[in-house]
PDB file of C-alpha atoms in Angstrom:
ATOM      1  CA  UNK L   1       0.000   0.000   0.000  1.00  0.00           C
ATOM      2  CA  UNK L   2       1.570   3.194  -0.834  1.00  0.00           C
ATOM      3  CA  UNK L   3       2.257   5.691   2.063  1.00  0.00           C
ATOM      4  CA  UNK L   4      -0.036   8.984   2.156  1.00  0.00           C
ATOM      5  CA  UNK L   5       3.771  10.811   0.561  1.00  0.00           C
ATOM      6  CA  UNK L   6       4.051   8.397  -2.480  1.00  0.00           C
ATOM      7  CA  UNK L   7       0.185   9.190  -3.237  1.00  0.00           C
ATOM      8  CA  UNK L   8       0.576  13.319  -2.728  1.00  0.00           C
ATOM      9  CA  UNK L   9       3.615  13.083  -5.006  1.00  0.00           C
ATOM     10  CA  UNK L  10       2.026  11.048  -7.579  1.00  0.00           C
ATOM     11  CA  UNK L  11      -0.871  13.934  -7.061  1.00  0.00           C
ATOM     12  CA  UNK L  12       1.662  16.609  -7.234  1.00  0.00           C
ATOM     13  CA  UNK L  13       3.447  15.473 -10.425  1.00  0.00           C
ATOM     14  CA  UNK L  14       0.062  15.750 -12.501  1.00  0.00           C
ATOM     15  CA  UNK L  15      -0.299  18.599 -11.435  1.00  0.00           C
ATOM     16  CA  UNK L  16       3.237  19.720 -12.119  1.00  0.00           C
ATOM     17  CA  UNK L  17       2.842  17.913 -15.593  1.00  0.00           C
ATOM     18  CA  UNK L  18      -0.690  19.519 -16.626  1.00  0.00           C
ATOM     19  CA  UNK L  19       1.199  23.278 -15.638  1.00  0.00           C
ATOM     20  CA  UNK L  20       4.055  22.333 -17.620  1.00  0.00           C
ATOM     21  CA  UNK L  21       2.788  20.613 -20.517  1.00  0.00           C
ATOM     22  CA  UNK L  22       4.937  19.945 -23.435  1.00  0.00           C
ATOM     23  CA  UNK L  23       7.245  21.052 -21.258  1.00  0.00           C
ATOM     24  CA  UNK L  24       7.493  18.356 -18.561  1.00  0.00           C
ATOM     25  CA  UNK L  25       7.854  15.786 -21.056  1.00  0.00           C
ATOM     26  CA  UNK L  26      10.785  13.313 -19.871  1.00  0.00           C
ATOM     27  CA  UNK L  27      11.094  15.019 -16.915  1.00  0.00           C
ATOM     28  CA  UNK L  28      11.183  12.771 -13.945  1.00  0.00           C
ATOM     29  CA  UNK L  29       9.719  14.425 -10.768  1.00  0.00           C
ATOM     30  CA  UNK L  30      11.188  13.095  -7.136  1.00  0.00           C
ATOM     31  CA  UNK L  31      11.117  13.972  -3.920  1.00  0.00           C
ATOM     32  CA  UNK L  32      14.290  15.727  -4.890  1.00  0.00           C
ATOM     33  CA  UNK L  33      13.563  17.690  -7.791  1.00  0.00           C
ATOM     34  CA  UNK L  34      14.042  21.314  -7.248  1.00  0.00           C
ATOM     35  CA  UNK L  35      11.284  23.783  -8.745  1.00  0.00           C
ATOM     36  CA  UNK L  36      13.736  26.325 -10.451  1.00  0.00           C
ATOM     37  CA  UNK L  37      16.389  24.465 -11.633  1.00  0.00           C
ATOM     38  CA  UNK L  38      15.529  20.590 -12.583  1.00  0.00           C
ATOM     39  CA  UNK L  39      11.470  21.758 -13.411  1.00  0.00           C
ATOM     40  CA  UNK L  40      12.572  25.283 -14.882  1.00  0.00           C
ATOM     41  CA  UNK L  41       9.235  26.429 -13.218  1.00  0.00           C
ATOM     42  CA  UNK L  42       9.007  30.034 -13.522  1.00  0.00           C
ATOM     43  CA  UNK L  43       6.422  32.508 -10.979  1.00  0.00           C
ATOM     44  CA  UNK L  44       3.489  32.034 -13.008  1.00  0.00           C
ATOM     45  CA  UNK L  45       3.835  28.378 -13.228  1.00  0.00           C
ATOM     46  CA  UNK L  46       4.210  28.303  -9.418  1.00  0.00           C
ATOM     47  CA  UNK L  47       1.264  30.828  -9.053  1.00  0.00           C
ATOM     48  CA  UNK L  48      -0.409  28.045 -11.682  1.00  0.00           C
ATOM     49  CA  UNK L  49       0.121  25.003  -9.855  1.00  0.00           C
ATOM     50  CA  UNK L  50      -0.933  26.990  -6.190  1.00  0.00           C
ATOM     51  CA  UNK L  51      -4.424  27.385  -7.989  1.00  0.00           C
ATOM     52  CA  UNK L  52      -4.619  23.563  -9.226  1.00  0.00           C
ATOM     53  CA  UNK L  53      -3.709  22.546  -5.128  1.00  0.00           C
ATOM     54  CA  UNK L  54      -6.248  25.065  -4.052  1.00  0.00           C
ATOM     55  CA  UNK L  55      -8.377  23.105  -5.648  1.00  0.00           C
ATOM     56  CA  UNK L  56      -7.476  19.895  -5.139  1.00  0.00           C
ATOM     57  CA  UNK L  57      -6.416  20.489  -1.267  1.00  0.00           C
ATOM     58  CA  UNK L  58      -8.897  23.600  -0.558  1.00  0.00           C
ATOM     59  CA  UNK L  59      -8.194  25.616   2.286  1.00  0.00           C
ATOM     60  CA  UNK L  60      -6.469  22.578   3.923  1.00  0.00           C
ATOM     61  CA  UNK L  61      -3.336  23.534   2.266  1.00  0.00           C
ATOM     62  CA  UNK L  62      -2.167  26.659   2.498  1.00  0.00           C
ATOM     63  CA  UNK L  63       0.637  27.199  -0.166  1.00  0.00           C
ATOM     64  CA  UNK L  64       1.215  30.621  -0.576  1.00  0.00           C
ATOM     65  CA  UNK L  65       0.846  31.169   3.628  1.00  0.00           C
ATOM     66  CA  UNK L  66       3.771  27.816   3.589  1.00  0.00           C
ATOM     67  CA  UNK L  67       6.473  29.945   1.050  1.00  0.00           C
ATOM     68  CA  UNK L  68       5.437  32.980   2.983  1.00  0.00           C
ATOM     69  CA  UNK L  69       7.356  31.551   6.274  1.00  0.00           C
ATOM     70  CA  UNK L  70      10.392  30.565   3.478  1.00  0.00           C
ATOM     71  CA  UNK L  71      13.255  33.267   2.971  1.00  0.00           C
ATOM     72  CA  UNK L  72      13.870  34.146  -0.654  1.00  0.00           C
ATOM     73  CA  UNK L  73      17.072  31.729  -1.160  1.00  0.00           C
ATOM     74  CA  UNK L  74      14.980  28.545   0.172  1.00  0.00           C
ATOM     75  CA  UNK L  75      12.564  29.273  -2.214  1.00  0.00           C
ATOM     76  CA  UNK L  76      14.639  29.339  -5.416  1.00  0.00           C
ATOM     77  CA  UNK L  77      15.743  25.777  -4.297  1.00  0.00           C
ATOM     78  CA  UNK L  78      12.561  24.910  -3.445  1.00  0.00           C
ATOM     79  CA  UNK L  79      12.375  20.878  -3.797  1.00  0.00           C
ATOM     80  CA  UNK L  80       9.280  18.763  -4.976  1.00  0.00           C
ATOM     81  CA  UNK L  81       9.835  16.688  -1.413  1.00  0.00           C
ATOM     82  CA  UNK L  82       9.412  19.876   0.925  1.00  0.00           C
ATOM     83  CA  UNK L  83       5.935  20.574  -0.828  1.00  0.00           C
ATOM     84  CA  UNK L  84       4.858  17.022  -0.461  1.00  0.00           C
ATOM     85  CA  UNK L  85       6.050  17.269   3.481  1.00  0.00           C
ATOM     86  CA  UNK L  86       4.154  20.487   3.972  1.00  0.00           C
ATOM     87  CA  UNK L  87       0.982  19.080   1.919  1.00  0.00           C
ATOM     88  CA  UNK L  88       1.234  15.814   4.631  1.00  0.00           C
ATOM     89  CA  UNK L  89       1.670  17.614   7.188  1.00  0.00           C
ATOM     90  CA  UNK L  90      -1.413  20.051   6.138  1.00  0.00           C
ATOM     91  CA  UNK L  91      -3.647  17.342   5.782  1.00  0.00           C
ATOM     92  CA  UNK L  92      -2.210  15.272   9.227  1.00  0.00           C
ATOM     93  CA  UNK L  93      -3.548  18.643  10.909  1.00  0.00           C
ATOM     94  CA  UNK L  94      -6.973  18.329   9.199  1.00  0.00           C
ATOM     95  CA  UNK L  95      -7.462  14.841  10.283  1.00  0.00           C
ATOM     96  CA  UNK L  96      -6.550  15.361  13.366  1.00  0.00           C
ATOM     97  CA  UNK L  97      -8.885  18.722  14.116  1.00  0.00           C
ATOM     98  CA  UNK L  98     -11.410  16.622  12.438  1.00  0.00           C
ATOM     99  CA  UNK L  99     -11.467  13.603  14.640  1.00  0.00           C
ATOM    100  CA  UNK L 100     -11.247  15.876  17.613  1.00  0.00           C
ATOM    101  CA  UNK L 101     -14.327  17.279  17.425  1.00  0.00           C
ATOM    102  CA  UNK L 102     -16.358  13.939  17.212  1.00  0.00           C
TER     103      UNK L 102
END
């Protein structure tokens, strides 16, 4: 069974693929891949694939409030693997605010 990580990066690479397009052909997106450099993502791909988690996530993940708390350097290496954390994480919280008031 794959862990909740493998399925948000396997969510996170359509997503990254349907921005990208023709682009993202033979590209191979891990946990590793950075953004800028190995994706060649540019702002308005980024502000792009915020709207597709928006609605794929809703408010549950909060991407532009998680590179908010980045500094500017962290965010030009940003890596395919930190989203997917922060995404986990996100969703962790949800589960657990939702079970709580049962």
């Amino acid at each position: 069974m794959p862990s909740a990580q493998d399925t948000i990066l396997a969510d996170l690479t359509e997503m990254i693929d349907a921005v990208l397009g023709d682009f993202a052909d033979d590209q191979v997106v891990t946990m590793d891949t950075t953004f800028s450099e190995d994706l060649g993502m540019e702002s308005i791909d980024v502000v792009a694939l915020a709207g597709r988690l928006q609605s794929r996530y809703g408010d549950t993940v909060n991407f532009a409030h998680f590179v908010a708390k980045l500094d500017l350097e962290t965010v030009r290496e940003l890596k395919v693997g930190q989203l997917v954390t922060h995404i986990a994480e996100s969703l962790g919280q949800a589960d657990e605010v939702g079970a709580g008031s049962r």
